[in-house]
Short mmCIF file of C-alpha atoms in Angstrom, two decimals:
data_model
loop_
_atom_site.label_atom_id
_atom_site.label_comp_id
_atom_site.label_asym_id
_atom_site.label_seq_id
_atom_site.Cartn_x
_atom_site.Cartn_y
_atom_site.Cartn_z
CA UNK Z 1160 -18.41 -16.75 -40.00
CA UNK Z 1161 -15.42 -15.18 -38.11
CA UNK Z 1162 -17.04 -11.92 -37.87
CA UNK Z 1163 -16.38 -10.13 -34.42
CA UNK Z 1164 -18.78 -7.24 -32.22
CA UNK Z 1165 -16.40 -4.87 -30.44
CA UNK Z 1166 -18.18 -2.80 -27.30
CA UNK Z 1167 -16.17 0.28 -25.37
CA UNK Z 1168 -16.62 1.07 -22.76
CA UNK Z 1169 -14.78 3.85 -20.03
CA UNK Z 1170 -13.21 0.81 -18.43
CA UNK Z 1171 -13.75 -2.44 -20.44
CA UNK Z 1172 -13.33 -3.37 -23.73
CA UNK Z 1173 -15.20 -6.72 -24.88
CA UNK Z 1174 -14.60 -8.44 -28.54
CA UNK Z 1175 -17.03 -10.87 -29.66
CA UNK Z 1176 -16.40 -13.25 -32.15
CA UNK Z 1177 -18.74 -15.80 -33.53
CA UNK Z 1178 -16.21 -18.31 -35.26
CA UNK Z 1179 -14.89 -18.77 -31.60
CA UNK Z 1180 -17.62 -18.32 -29.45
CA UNK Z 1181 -15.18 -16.73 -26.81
CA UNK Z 1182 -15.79 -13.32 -25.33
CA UNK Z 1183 -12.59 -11.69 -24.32
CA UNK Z 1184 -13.03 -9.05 -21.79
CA UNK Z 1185 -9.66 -6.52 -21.58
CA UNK Z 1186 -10.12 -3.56 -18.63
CA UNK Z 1187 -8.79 -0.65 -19.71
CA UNK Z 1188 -6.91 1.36 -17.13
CA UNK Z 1189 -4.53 4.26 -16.23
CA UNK Z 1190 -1.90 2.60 -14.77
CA UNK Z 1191 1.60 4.48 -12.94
CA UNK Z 1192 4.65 2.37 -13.34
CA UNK Z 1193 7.26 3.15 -11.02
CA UNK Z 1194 10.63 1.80 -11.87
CA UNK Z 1195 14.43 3.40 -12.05
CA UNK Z 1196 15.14 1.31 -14.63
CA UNK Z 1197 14.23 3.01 -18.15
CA UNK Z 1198 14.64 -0.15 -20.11
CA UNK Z 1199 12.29 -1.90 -17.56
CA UNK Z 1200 9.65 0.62 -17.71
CA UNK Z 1201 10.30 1.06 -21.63
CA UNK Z 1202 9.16 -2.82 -21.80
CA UNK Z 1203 6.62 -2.67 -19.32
CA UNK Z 1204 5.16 0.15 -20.87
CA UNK Z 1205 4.86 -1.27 -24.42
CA UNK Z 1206 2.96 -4.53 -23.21
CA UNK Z 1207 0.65 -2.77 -21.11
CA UNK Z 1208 -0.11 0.02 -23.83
CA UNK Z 1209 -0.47 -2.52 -26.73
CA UNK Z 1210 -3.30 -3.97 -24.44
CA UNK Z 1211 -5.72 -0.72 -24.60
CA UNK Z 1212 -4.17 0.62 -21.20
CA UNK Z 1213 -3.26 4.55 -20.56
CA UNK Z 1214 0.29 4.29 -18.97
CA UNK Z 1215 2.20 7.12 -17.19
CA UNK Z 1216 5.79 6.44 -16.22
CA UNK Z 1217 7.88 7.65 -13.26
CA UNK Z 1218 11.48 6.97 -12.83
CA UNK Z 1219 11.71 7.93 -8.82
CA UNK Z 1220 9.11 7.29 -6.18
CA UNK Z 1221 8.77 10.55 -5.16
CA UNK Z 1222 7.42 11.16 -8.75
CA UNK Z 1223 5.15 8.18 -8.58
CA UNK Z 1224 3.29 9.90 -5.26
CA UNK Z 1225 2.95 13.35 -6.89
CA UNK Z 1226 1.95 11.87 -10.15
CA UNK Z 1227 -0.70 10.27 -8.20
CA UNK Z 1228 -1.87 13.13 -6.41
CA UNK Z 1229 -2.56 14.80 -9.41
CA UNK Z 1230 -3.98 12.48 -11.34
CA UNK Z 1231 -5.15 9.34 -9.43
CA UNK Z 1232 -4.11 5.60 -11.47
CA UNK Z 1233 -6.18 2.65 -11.49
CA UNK Z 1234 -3.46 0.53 -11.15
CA UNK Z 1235 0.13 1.10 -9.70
CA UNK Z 1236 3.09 -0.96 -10.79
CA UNK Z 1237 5.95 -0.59 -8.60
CA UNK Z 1238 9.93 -1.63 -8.76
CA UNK Z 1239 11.00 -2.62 -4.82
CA UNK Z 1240 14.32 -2.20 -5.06
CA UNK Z 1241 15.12 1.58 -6.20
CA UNK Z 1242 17.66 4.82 -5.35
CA UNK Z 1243 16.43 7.52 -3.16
CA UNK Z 1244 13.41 5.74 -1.65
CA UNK Z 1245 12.70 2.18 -1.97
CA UNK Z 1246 9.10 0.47 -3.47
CA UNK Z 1247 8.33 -0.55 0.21
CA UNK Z 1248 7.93 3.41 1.60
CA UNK Z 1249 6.54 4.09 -1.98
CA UNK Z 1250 3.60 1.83 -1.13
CA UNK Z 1251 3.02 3.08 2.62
CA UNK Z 1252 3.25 6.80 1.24
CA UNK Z 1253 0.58 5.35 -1.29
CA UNK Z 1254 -2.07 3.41 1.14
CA UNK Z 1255 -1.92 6.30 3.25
CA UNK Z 1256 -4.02 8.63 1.08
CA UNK Z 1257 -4.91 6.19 -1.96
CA UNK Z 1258 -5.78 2.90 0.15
CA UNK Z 1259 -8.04 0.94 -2.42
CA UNK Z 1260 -6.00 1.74 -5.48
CA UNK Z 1261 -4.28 -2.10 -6.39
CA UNK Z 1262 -0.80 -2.58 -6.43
CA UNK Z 1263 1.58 -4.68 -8.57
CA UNK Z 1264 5.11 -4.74 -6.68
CA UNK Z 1265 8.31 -6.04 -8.54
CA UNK Z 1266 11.60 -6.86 -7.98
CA UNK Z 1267 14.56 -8.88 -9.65
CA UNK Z 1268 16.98 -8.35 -6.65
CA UNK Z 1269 18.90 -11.29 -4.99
CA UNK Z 1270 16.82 -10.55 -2.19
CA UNK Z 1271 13.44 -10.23 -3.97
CA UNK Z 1272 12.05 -12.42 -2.48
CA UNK Z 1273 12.16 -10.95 0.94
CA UNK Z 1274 11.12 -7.70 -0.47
CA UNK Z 1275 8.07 -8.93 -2.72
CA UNK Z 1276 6.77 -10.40 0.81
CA UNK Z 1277 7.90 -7.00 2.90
CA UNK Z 1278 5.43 -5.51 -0.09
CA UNK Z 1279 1.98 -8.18 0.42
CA UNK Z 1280 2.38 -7.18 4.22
CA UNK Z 1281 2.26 -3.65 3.15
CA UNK Z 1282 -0.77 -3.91 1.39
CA UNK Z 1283 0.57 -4.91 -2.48
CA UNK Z 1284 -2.42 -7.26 -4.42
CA UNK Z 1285 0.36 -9.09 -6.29
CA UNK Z 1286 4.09 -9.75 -6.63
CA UNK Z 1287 5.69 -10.73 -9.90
CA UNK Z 1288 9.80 -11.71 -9.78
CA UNK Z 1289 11.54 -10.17 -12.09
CA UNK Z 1290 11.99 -11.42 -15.09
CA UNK Z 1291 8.50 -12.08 -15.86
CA UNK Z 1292 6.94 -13.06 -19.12
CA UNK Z 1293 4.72 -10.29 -20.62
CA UNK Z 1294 1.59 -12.64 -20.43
CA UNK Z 1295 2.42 -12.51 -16.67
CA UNK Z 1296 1.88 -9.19 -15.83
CA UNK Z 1297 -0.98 -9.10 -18.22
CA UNK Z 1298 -3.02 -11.58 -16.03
CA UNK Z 1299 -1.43 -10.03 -12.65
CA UNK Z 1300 -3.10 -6.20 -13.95
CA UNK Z 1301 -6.39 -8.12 -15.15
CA UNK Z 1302 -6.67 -9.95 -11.69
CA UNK Z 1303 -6.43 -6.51 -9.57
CA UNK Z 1304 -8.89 -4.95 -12.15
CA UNK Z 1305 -10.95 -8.19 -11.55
CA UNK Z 1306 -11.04 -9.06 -15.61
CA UNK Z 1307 -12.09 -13.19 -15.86
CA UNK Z 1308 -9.28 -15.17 -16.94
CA UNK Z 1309 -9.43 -15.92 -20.90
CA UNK Z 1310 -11.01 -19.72 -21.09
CA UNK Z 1311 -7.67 -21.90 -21.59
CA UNK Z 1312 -5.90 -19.71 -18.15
CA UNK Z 1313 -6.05 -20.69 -15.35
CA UNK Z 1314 -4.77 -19.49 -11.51
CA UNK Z 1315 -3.14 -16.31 -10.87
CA UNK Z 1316 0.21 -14.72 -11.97
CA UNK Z 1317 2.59 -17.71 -12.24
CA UNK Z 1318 5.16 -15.06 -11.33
CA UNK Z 1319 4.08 -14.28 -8.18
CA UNK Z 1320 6.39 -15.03 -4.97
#
């Protein structure tokens, strides 16, 4: 009859609708991006906050950690490549007093590559290559928040290195 049940709760959102028979599951986070580049973290911020999500932005890393500090993110999205200190330190300076909070690292360099697998040795839960398609780092936030894949997806962030 197409008629949908919505439940909220402090961290998941679930729709219900009959004429499908689907339930969609959508975690609903604070999540910290982290990236000098304000028409980067303009986009990011846009897909993540059309989703449900509570997104805080900082443009250096040294705002990321202090931003943190004060008010602790579920999820932490992180450029590698950036001015003053890099994504790499960012995420040491992070494990060492937030070590369980999941981390997205990114990074469109010539050398991302090398950087995206400097960041999984650091302790980063996934790796998207810049540029990534918004349904991308949709699936790569739901995987670290442990949301099921929607029936139809299948394996992890195809933008992962």
């Amino acid at each position: 009859d197409g008629s949908c049940f919505q439940s909220f709760t402090l961290f998941e959102q679930t729709r219900r609708c009959s004429s499908r028979h689907q339930v969609f599951s959508i975690a609903v986070a604070r999540i910290l991006i982290t990236d000098d580049d304000d028409g980067m973290r303009a986009m990011m911020t846009a897909i993540l906050t059309m989703r449900g999500h509570d997104v805080v932005e900082a443009q250096t890393a040294r705002a990321a950690i202090q931003t943190h500090r004060d008010q602790p993110a579920d999820v932490i999205i992180t450029d590698l490549v950036m001015k003053e200190m890099d994504g790499i330190e960012l995420l040491r300076r992070i494990r060492a007093f937030s070590p369980d909070t999941p981390i997205i690292a990114i990074s469109g360099d010539e050398h991302g590559k090398i950087y995206l697998n400097m960041a999984k040795l650091v302790g980063a839960e996934r790796m998207l290559a810049k540029p990534f398609l918004a349904d991308q780092l949709l699936r790569a936030v739901d995987e670290v928040l442990g949301v099921p894949p929607v029936s139809g997806e299948r394996g992890s962030a195809s933008g992962e290195a």
